[in-house]
Amino acid sequence: MCELLGMSANVPTDICFSFAGFLHRGGGTGPHRDGWGIAFYEEGGYREFRDPHPSVDSPIARLICDYPIKSNVVISHIRQANVGEVTLANTHPFTREMWGRPWCYAHNGQLNDWEPLPLGFYTPVGSTDSEHAFCWLMSELRRAFPTPPGEQAPLWQRLHGLCERLRTLGVFNLLLSDGTYLYTYCSTKLAHITRAAPFGEAELSDAELTVNFAEHTTPNDIVSVIATEPLTHNEQWYRMQPGELLVWRDGCIQARYSSRA
């Protein structure tokens, strides 16, 4: 299985600390050696790095740790290949345009009988079940909402229903963003933590690194981190429930949808 890492913040924030622990799981403390990627939304733009090599040995991953890109929304992924070869085309996150915005997606899990999912406006570049599911999901959203909806709730409800459909095919843990909202859907495993004043120290579980967030923040900052497994061992993380969709903006949960099953 792959692993996911996401961030939503109310001010441009770097993810260097969390990413420093996360990258060690890509071939160091974890078996996810089949590529990694990370995407940043910043100042109305989108920046992405992908590498089909293990993140623990990647010079690009080290660059990300040393170069504090500040962003309000981040999505990252480390891959343990199940479907599709280990290639750049099959490396998450994947991106498609809708309504003039880049939508970024990363998936953890494995689907069965995914080939019959009908594709519409979007088609895959690579050969993974993950990208096929993404193209199907985006095509369905675009069909339901040809233009941006005036109210967000119908879009969120539709997205939850599509994720529930994909969960019936196997394991489908998702991170998805349009640059404003971060969507996190749990099929089996996702955990989150929100850091706000008063800030304290955090210690990574996968690397010998400690940070005192009080030295790097203001009292008004709110930063939420979402990961497949908690990244620190001295903080309280909260696990999402199977079938649950959380909608994040500026580090806070805007909406929560639960499974009816």
PDB file of C-alpha atoms in Angstrom:
ATOM      1  CA  MET A   1       0.000   0.000   0.000  1.00  0.00           C
ATOM      2  CA  CYS A   2       1.021   3.604  -0.593  1.00  0.00           C
ATOM      3  CA  GLU A   3       0.948   6.436   1.955  1.00  0.00           C
ATOM      4  CA  LEU A   4      -0.548   9.920   1.821  1.00  0.00           C
ATOM      5  CA  LEU A   5       0.386  13.283   3.307  1.00  0.00           C
ATOM      6  CA  GLY A   6      -1.664  16.469   3.090  1.00  0.00           C
ATOM      7  CA  MET A   7      -1.743  19.924   4.629  1.00  0.00           C
ATOM      8  CA  SER A   8      -4.285  22.717   4.910  1.00  0.00           C
ATOM      9  CA  ALA A   9      -3.284  26.034   6.521  1.00  0.00           C
ATOM     10  CA  ASN A  10      -4.729  29.504   6.952  1.00  0.00           C
ATOM     11  CA  VAL A  11      -1.394  31.152   6.094  1.00  0.00           C
ATOM     12  CA  PRO A  12       1.309  30.087   3.626  1.00  0.00           C
ATOM     13  CA  THR A  13       3.248  27.428   5.535  1.00  0.00           C
ATOM     14  CA  ASP A  14       6.097  25.099   4.676  1.00  0.00           C
ATOM     15  CA  ILE A  15       5.706  21.361   5.174  1.00  0.00           C
ATOM     16  CA  CYS A  16       9.416  20.657   5.655  1.00  0.00           C
ATOM     17  CA  PHE A  17       9.053  19.110   9.119  1.00  0.00           C
ATOM     18  CA  SER A  18       6.280  16.669   8.223  1.00  0.00           C
ATOM     19  CA  PHE A  19       7.807  15.852   4.854  1.00  0.00           C
ATOM     20  CA  ALA A  20      11.170  15.095   6.482  1.00  0.00           C
ATOM     21  CA  GLY A  21       9.528  12.235   8.378  1.00  0.00           C
ATOM     22  CA  PHE A  22       7.274  11.182   5.512  1.00  0.00           C
ATOM     23  CA  LEU A  23      10.105  10.756   2.980  1.00  0.00           C
ATOM     24  CA  HIS A  24      11.852   8.232   5.263  1.00  0.00           C
ATOM     25  CA  ARG A  25       8.873   5.917   4.791  1.00  0.00           C
ATOM     26  CA  GLY A  26       9.709   5.817   1.086  1.00  0.00           C
ATOM     27  CA  GLY A  27      12.352   3.084   1.294  1.00  0.00           C
ATOM     28  CA  GLY A  28      13.773   3.852   4.747  1.00  0.00           C
ATOM     29  CA  THR A  29      11.400   3.088   7.607  1.00  0.00           C
ATOM     30  CA  GLY A  30       8.771   1.861   5.135  1.00  0.00           C
ATOM     31  CA  PRO A  31       8.597  -0.264   1.976  1.00  0.00           C
ATOM     32  CA  HIS A  32       7.238   2.414  -0.359  1.00  0.00           C
ATOM     33  CA  ARG A  33      10.162   2.492  -2.815  1.00  0.00           C
ATOM     34  CA  ASP A  34       8.278   2.921  -6.104  1.00  0.00           C
ATOM     35  CA  GLY A  35       8.185   6.679  -6.456  1.00  0.00           C
ATOM     36  CA  TRP A  36       6.949   9.769  -4.690  1.00  0.00           C
ATOM     37  CA  GLY A  37       5.500  13.172  -5.468  1.00  0.00           C
ATOM     38  CA  ILE A  38       4.402  16.411  -3.863  1.00  0.00           C
ATOM     39  CA  ALA A  39       2.237  19.318  -5.035  1.00  0.00           C
ATOM     40  CA  PHE A  40       1.953  22.852  -3.678  1.00  0.00           C
ATOM     41  CA  TYR A  41      -0.741  25.460  -4.234  1.00  0.00           C
ATOM     42  CA  GLU A  42       0.784  28.880  -3.747  1.00  0.00           C
ATOM     43  CA  GLU A  43      -0.171  32.465  -4.643  1.00  0.00           C
ATOM     44  CA  GLY A  44      -2.771  31.356  -7.150  1.00  0.00           C
ATOM     45  CA  GLY A  45      -0.343  28.952  -8.855  1.00  0.00           C
ATOM     46  CA  TYR A  46       0.525  25.279  -8.716  1.00  0.00           C
ATOM     47  CA  ARG A  47       3.927  23.629  -8.331  1.00  0.00           C
ATOM     48  CA  GLU A  48       4.586  19.886  -8.523  1.00  0.00           C
ATOM     49  CA  PHE A  49       7.547  17.531  -8.116  1.00  0.00           C
ATOM     50  CA  ARG A  50       7.395  13.815  -8.987  1.00  0.00           C
ATOM     51  CA  ASP A  51      10.118  11.178  -8.992  1.00  0.00           C
ATOM     52  CA  PRO A  52       9.776   7.428  -9.732  1.00  0.00           C
ATOM     53  CA  HIS A  53      12.670   6.638  -7.354  1.00  0.00           C
ATOM     54  CA  PRO A  54      12.578   6.070  -3.562  1.00  0.00           C
ATOM     55  CA  SER A  55      12.066   9.318  -1.683  1.00  0.00           C
ATOM     56  CA  VAL A  56      14.592   8.380   1.015  1.00  0.00           C
ATOM     57  CA  ASP A  57      17.368   8.448  -1.628  1.00  0.00           C
ATOM     58  CA  SER A  58      15.988  11.234  -3.835  1.00  0.00           C
ATOM     59  CA  PRO A  59      17.976  14.455  -4.309  1.00  0.00           C
ATOM     60  CA  ILE A  60      14.684  16.125  -5.264  1.00  0.00           C
ATOM     61  CA  ALA A  61      13.157  15.084  -1.927  1.00  0.00           C
ATOM     62  CA  ARG A  62      16.146  16.543  -0.101  1.00  0.00           C
ATOM     63  CA  LEU A  63      15.646  19.763  -2.063  1.00  0.00           C
ATOM     64  CA  ILE A  64      12.068  19.981  -0.789  1.00  0.00           C
ATOM     65  CA  CYS A  65      13.319  19.621   2.797  1.00  0.00           C
ATOM     66  CA  ASP A  66      15.942  22.326   2.299  1.00  0.00           C
ATOM     67  CA  TYR A  67      13.739  24.690   0.278  1.00  0.00           C
ATOM     68  CA  PRO A  68      10.802  25.833   2.438  1.00  0.00           C
ATOM     69  CA  ILE A  69       8.039  26.332  -0.134  1.00  0.00           C
ATOM     70  CA  LYS A  70       5.175  28.076   1.625  1.00  0.00           C
ATOM     71  CA  SER A  71       1.706  26.934   0.662  1.00  0.00           C
ATOM     72  CA  ASN A  72      -1.860  26.838   1.959  1.00  0.00           C
ATOM     73  CA  VAL A  73      -2.552  23.375   0.502  1.00  0.00           C
ATOM     74  CA  VAL A  74      -0.096  20.498  -0.023  1.00  0.00           C
ATOM     75  CA  ILE A  75      -0.634  16.940  -1.276  1.00  0.00           C
ATOM     76  CA  SER A  76       2.107  14.297  -1.202  1.00  0.00           C
ATOM     77  CA  HIS A  77       2.299  10.558  -1.913  1.00  0.00           C
ATOM     78  CA  ILE A  78       4.812   7.725  -1.639  1.00  0.00           C
ATOM     79  CA  ARG A  79       4.144   4.658  -3.751  1.00  0.00           C
ATOM     80  CA  GLN A  80       4.336   0.912  -3.272  1.00  0.00           C
ATOM     81  CA  ALA A  81       3.323  -0.292  -6.725  1.00  0.00           C
ATOM     82  CA  ASN A  82       0.436  -2.744  -7.079  1.00  0.00           C
ATOM     83  CA  VAL A  83      -0.983  -1.870 -10.509  1.00  0.00           C
ATOM     84  CA  GLY A  84       1.152  -0.357 -13.267  1.00  0.00           C
ATOM     85  CA  GLU A  85       4.898  -0.200 -13.790  1.00  0.00           C
ATOM     86  CA  VAL A  86       7.240   1.996 -11.794  1.00  0.00           C
ATOM     87  CA  THR A  87       7.370   4.969 -14.156  1.00  0.00           C
ATOM     88  CA  LEU A  88       7.010   8.732 -13.963  1.00  0.00           C
ATOM     89  CA  ALA A  89       3.602   8.500 -15.673  1.00  0.00           C
ATOM     90  CA  ASN A  90       2.354   6.252 -12.846  1.00  0.00           C
ATOM     91  CA  THR A  91       3.741   8.440 -10.052  1.00  0.00           C
ATOM     92  CA  HIS A  92       1.270  10.397  -7.914  1.00  0.00           C
ATOM     93  CA  PRO A  93      -0.036  13.009  -7.487  1.00  0.00           C
ATOM     94  CA  PHE A  94      -2.049  13.353 -10.694  1.00  0.00           C
ATOM     95  CA  THR A  95      -3.467  16.626 -11.980  1.00  0.00           C
ATOM     96  CA  ARG A  96      -6.353  17.644 -14.240  1.00  0.00           C
ATOM     97  CA  GLU A  97      -7.907  21.019 -15.043  1.00  0.00           C
ATOM     98  CA  MET A  98     -11.534  21.806 -14.261  1.00  0.00           C
ATOM     99  CA  TRP A  99     -13.209  25.226 -14.229  1.00  0.00           C
ATOM    100  CA  GLY A 100      -9.841  26.854 -14.902  1.00  0.00           C
ATOM    101  CA  ARG A 101      -8.259  25.326 -11.790  1.00  0.00           C
ATOM    102  CA  PRO A 102      -5.688  22.535 -11.402  1.00  0.00           C
ATOM    103  CA  TRP A 103      -7.199  19.673  -9.408  1.00  0.00           C
ATOM    104  CA  CYS A 104      -4.607  17.510  -7.650  1.00  0.00           C
ATOM    105  CA  TYR A 105      -5.266  13.939  -6.523  1.00  0.00           C
ATOM    106  CA  ALA A 106      -3.445  11.137  -4.722  1.00  0.00           C
ATOM    107  CA  HIS A 107      -4.796   7.695  -3.833  1.00  0.00           C
ATOM    108  CA  ASN A 108      -3.780   5.036  -1.345  1.00  0.00           C
ATOM    109  CA  GLY A 109      -5.172   1.558  -1.880  1.00  0.00           C
ATOM    110  CA  GLN A 110      -5.975  -0.959  -4.577  1.00  0.00           C
ATOM    111  CA  LEU A 111      -9.173  -1.348  -6.594  1.00  0.00           C
ATOM    112  CA  ASN A 112     -10.738  -4.399  -8.220  1.00  0.00           C
ATOM    113  CA  ASP A 113     -12.744  -4.401 -11.458  1.00  0.00           C
ATOM    114  CA  TRP A 114     -11.889  -0.752 -12.065  1.00  0.00           C
ATOM    115  CA  GLU A 115     -11.464  -1.038 -15.844  1.00  0.00           C
ATOM    116  CA  PRO A 116     -15.241  -0.825 -16.580  1.00  0.00           C
ATOM    117  CA  LEU A 117     -15.492   2.617 -14.929  1.00  0.00           C
ATOM    118  CA  PRO A 118     -16.567   4.746 -17.916  1.00  0.00           C
ATOM    119  CA  LEU A 119     -14.271   7.605 -18.865  1.00  0.00           C
ATOM    120  CA  GLY A 120     -15.638  10.861 -20.221  1.00  0.00           C
ATOM    121  CA  PHE A 121     -13.795  14.133 -20.585  1.00  0.00           C
ATOM    122  CA  TYR A 122     -10.623  12.881 -18.865  1.00  0.00           C
ATOM    123  CA  THR A 123      -8.392   9.944 -19.821  1.00  0.00           C
ATOM    124  CA  PRO A 124      -5.350   8.434 -18.063  1.00  0.00           C
ATOM    125  CA  VAL A 125      -1.755   8.993 -19.150  1.00  0.00           C
ATOM    126  CA  GLY A 126      -0.385   6.023 -17.188  1.00  0.00           C
ATOM    127  CA  SER A 127      -1.687   2.539 -16.450  1.00  0.00           C
ATOM    128  CA  THR A 128      -2.747   2.579 -12.788  1.00  0.00           C
ATOM    129  CA  ASP A 129      -6.116   1.916 -11.211  1.00  0.00           C
ATOM    130  CA  SER A 130      -5.550   5.130  -9.249  1.00  0.00           C
ATOM    131  CA  GLU A 131      -5.350   7.431 -12.272  1.00  0.00           C
ATOM    132  CA  HIS A 132      -8.246   5.679 -14.012  1.00  0.00           C
ATOM    133  CA  ALA A 133     -10.388   6.228 -10.910  1.00  0.00           C
ATOM    134  CA  PHE A 134      -9.307   9.881 -10.801  1.00  0.00           C
ATOM    135  CA  CYS A 135     -10.284  10.439 -14.436  1.00  0.00           C
ATOM    136  CA  TRP A 136     -13.655   8.759 -13.820  1.00  0.00           C
ATOM    137  CA  LEU A 137     -14.257  10.826 -10.683  1.00  0.00           C
ATOM    138  CA  MET A 138     -13.360  14.110 -12.399  1.00  0.00           C
ATOM    139  CA  SER A 139     -15.460  13.258 -15.454  1.00  0.00           C
ATOM    140  CA  GLU A 140     -18.440  12.549 -13.205  1.00  0.00           C
ATOM    141  CA  LEU A 141     -17.993  15.830 -11.328  1.00  0.00           C
ATOM    142  CA  ARG A 142     -17.669  17.768 -14.575  1.00  0.00           C
ATOM    143  CA  ARG A 143     -20.781  16.089 -15.971  1.00  0.00           C
ATOM    144  CA  ALA A 144     -22.771  16.944 -12.835  1.00  0.00           C
ATOM    145  CA  PHE A 145     -21.375  20.483 -12.638  1.00  0.00           C
ATOM    146  CA  PRO A 146     -20.394  21.854 -16.089  1.00  0.00           C
ATOM    147  CA  THR A 147     -19.705  25.190 -14.397  1.00  0.00           C
ATOM    148  CA  PRO A 148     -18.649  25.943 -10.815  1.00  0.00           C
ATOM    149  CA  PRO A 149     -21.639  25.495  -8.491  1.00  0.00           C
ATOM    150  CA  GLY A 150     -22.899  28.548  -6.658  1.00  0.00           C
ATOM    151  CA  GLU A 151     -23.271  26.529  -3.470  1.00  0.00           C
ATOM    152  CA  GLN A 152     -20.543  24.103  -2.408  1.00  0.00           C
ATOM    153  CA  ALA A 153     -22.658  21.571  -0.521  1.00  0.00           C
ATOM    154  CA  PRO A 154     -24.079  19.823  -3.648  1.00  0.00           C
ATOM    155  CA  LEU A 155     -20.537  19.366  -4.987  1.00  0.00           C
ATOM    156  CA  TRP A 156     -19.300  17.985  -1.683  1.00  0.00           C
ATOM    157  CA  GLN A 157     -22.226  15.593  -1.423  1.00  0.00           C
ATOM    158  CA  ARG A 158     -21.650  14.385  -4.976  1.00  0.00           C
ATOM    159  CA  LEU A 159     -17.941  13.882  -4.293  1.00  0.00           C
ATOM    160  CA  HIS A 160     -18.732  11.833  -1.202  1.00  0.00           C
ATOM    161  CA  GLY A 161     -21.095   9.646  -3.197  1.00  0.00           C
ATOM    162  CA  LEU A 162     -18.448   9.024  -5.874  1.00  0.00           C
ATOM    163  CA  CYS A 163     -15.876   8.107  -3.224  1.00  0.00           C
ATOM    164  CA  GLU A 164     -18.369   5.721  -1.661  1.00  0.00           C
ATOM    165  CA  ARG A 165     -18.818   4.073  -5.074  1.00  0.00           C
ATOM    166  CA  LEU A 166     -15.063   3.627  -5.456  1.00  0.00           C
ATOM    167  CA  ARG A 167     -14.802   2.185  -1.935  1.00  0.00           C
ATOM    168  CA  THR A 168     -17.018  -0.697  -3.045  1.00  0.00           C
ATOM    169  CA  LEU A 169     -14.233  -1.684  -5.480  1.00  0.00           C
ATOM    170  CA  GLY A 170     -11.532  -2.022  -2.821  1.00  0.00           C
ATOM    171  CA  VAL A 171      -9.391   0.291  -0.710  1.00  0.00           C
ATOM    172  CA  PHE A 172      -9.811   3.954  -1.625  1.00  0.00           C
ATOM    173  CA  ASN A 173      -8.148   6.546   0.607  1.00  0.00           C
ATOM    174  CA  LEU A 174      -8.026   9.911  -1.159  1.00  0.00           C
ATOM    175  CA  LEU A 175      -6.532  13.391  -1.047  1.00  0.00           C
ATOM    176  CA  LEU A 176      -7.990  15.867  -3.549  1.00  0.00           C
ATOM    177  CA  SER A 177      -7.761  19.640  -3.901  1.00  0.00           C
ATOM    178  CA  ASP A 178      -8.658  22.507  -6.198  1.00  0.00           C
ATOM    179  CA  GLY A 179      -6.308  24.869  -4.379  1.00  0.00           C
ATOM    180  CA  THR A 180      -8.996  26.289  -2.088  1.00  0.00           C
ATOM    181  CA  TYR A 181     -10.429  23.193  -0.437  1.00  0.00           C
ATOM    182  CA  LEU A 182      -8.632  20.010   0.561  1.00  0.00           C
ATOM    183  CA  TYR A 183     -10.796  16.884   0.480  1.00  0.00           C
ATOM    184  CA  THR A 184      -9.774  13.823   2.495  1.00  0.00           C
ATOM    185  CA  TYR A 185     -11.705  10.584   2.159  1.00  0.00           C
ATOM    186  CA  CYS A 186     -11.019   7.552   4.345  1.00  0.00           C
ATOM    187  CA  SER A 187     -11.613   4.000   3.214  1.00  0.00           C
ATOM    188  CA  THR A 188      -9.334   2.314   5.762  1.00  0.00           C
ATOM    189  CA  LYS A 189      -6.660   4.615   7.214  1.00  0.00           C
ATOM    190  CA  LEU A 190      -6.217   8.381   7.491  1.00  0.00           C
ATOM    191  CA  ALA A 191      -5.289  10.426  10.560  1.00  0.00           C
ATOM    192  CA  HIS A 192      -5.157  14.176  11.134  1.00  0.00           C
ATOM    193  CA  ILE A 193      -3.893  16.763  13.575  1.00  0.00           C
ATOM    194  CA  THR A 194      -4.617  20.494  13.820  1.00  0.00           C
ATOM    195  CA  ARG A 195      -1.941  22.715  15.324  1.00  0.00           C
ATOM    196  CA  ALA A 196      -2.969  26.094  16.703  1.00  0.00           C
ATOM    197  CA  ALA A 197      -1.970  28.377  19.577  1.00  0.00           C
ATOM    198  CA  PRO A 198      -0.575  27.604  22.050  1.00  0.00           C
ATOM    199  CA  PHE A 199       1.985  25.790  19.908  1.00  0.00           C
ATOM    200  CA  GLY A 200       4.421  23.285  21.356  1.00  0.00           C
ATOM    201  CA  GLU A 201       7.121  20.812  20.396  1.00  0.00           C
ATOM    202  CA  ALA A 202       6.666  17.895  18.027  1.00  0.00           C
ATOM    203  CA  GLU A 203       8.947  14.888  17.540  1.00  0.00           C
ATOM    204  CA  LEU A 204       8.955  12.822  14.356  1.00  0.00           C
ATOM    205  CA  SER A 205       8.471   9.073  14.568  1.00  0.00           C
ATOM    206  CA  ASP A 206      10.538   8.256  11.467  1.00  0.00           C
ATOM    207  CA  ALA A 207      13.496  10.611  11.899  1.00  0.00           C
ATOM    208  CA  GLU A 208      15.427  12.202  14.732  1.00  0.00           C
ATOM    209  CA  LEU A 209      13.950  15.656  14.377  1.00  0.00           C
ATOM    210  CA  THR A 210      12.142  17.899  16.845  1.00  0.00           C
ATOM    211  CA  VAL A 211      10.624  21.313  16.217  1.00  0.00           C
ATOM    212  CA  ASN A 212       9.135  23.907  18.528  1.00  0.00           C
ATOM    213  CA  PHE A 213       6.310  25.354  16.444  1.00  0.00           C
ATOM    214  CA  ALA A 214       6.016  28.316  18.815  1.00  0.00           C
ATOM    215  CA  GLU A 215       9.269  29.617  17.320  1.00  0.00           C
ATOM    216  CA  HIS A 216       7.937  29.507  13.745  1.00  0.00           C
ATOM    217  CA  THR A 217       4.318  30.611  14.029  1.00  0.00           C
ATOM    218  CA  THR A 218       2.061  33.453  15.106  1.00  0.00           C
ATOM    219  CA  PRO A 219      -0.848  33.111  17.543  1.00  0.00           C
ATOM    220  CA  ASN A 220      -3.284  33.296  14.608  1.00  0.00           C
ATOM    221  CA  ASP A 221      -1.824  30.395  12.590  1.00  0.00           C
ATOM    222  CA  ILE A 222      -3.836  27.209  12.052  1.00  0.00           C
ATOM    223  CA  VAL A 223      -2.150  24.270  10.313  1.00  0.00           C
ATOM    224  CA  SER A 224      -3.711  20.836   9.824  1.00  0.00           C
ATOM    225  CA  VAL A 225      -1.772  17.798   8.640  1.00  0.00           C
ATOM    226  CA  ILE A 226      -3.346  14.619   7.311  1.00  0.00           C
ATOM    227  CA  ALA A 227      -1.395  11.365   6.894  1.00  0.00           C
ATOM    228  CA  THR A 228      -1.972   7.660   6.437  1.00  0.00           C
ATOM    229  CA  GLU A 229      -0.242   7.073   9.771  1.00  0.00           C
ATOM    230  CA  PRO A 230       0.619   9.690  12.426  1.00  0.00           C
ATOM    231  CA  LEU A 231       4.000  11.311  11.775  1.00  0.00           C
ATOM    232  CA  THR A 232       4.798  12.302  15.362  1.00  0.00           C
ATOM    233  CA  HIS A 233       4.741  10.273  18.566  1.00  0.00           C
ATOM    234  CA  ASN A 234       4.216  12.994  21.163  1.00  0.00           C
ATOM    235  CA  GLU A 235       1.031  14.569  19.790  1.00  0.00           C
ATOM    236  CA  GLN A 236      -2.590  13.426  19.638  1.00  0.00           C
ATOM    237  CA  TRP A 237      -3.738  12.499  16.150  1.00  0.00           C
ATOM    238  CA  TYR A 238      -7.347  11.720  15.292  1.00  0.00           C
ATOM    239  CA  ARG A 239      -8.266   8.862  12.973  1.00  0.00           C
ATOM    240  CA  MET A 240     -10.953   9.268  10.355  1.00  0.00           C
ATOM    241  CA  GLN A 241     -13.751   6.737  10.102  1.00  0.00           C
ATOM    242  CA  PRO A 242     -14.214   4.455   7.080  1.00  0.00           C
ATOM    243  CA  GLY A 243     -16.535   6.151   4.598  1.00  0.00           C
ATOM    244  CA  GLU A 244     -15.882   9.627   6.028  1.00  0.00           C
ATOM    245  CA  LEU A 245     -15.157  12.672   3.850  1.00  0.00           C
ATOM    246  CA  LEU A 246     -13.696  15.795   5.454  1.00  0.00           C
ATOM    247  CA  VAL A 247     -13.633  19.143   3.654  1.00  0.00           C
ATOM    248  CA  TRP A 248     -10.802  21.418   4.803  1.00  0.00           C
ATOM    249  CA  ARG A 249     -10.139  25.109   4.208  1.00  0.00           C
ATOM    250  CA  ASP A 250      -7.576  27.323   5.935  1.00  0.00           C
ATOM    251  CA  GLY A 251      -6.681  24.501   8.312  1.00  0.00           C
ATOM    252  CA  CYS A 252     -10.234  23.968   9.562  1.00  0.00           C
ATOM    253  CA  ILE A 253     -12.909  21.370   8.806  1.00  0.00           C
ATOM    254  CA  GLN A 254     -15.727  22.972   6.805  1.00  0.00           C
ATOM    255  CA  ALA A 255     -17.907  19.906   6.352  1.00  0.00           C
ATOM    256  CA  ARG A 256     -18.049  16.244   7.300  1.00  0.00           C
ATOM    257  CA  TYR A 257     -19.861  13.463   5.455  1.00  0.00           C
ATOM    258  CA  SER A 258     -20.217   9.954   6.841  1.00  0.00           C
ATOM    259  CA  SER A 259     -20.985   6.596   5.275  1.00  0.00           C
ATOM    260  CA  ARG A 260     -24.534   5.317   5.414  1.00  0.00           C
ATOM    261  CA  ALA A 261     -23.321   1.716   5.435  1.00  0.00           C
TER     262      ALA A 261
END
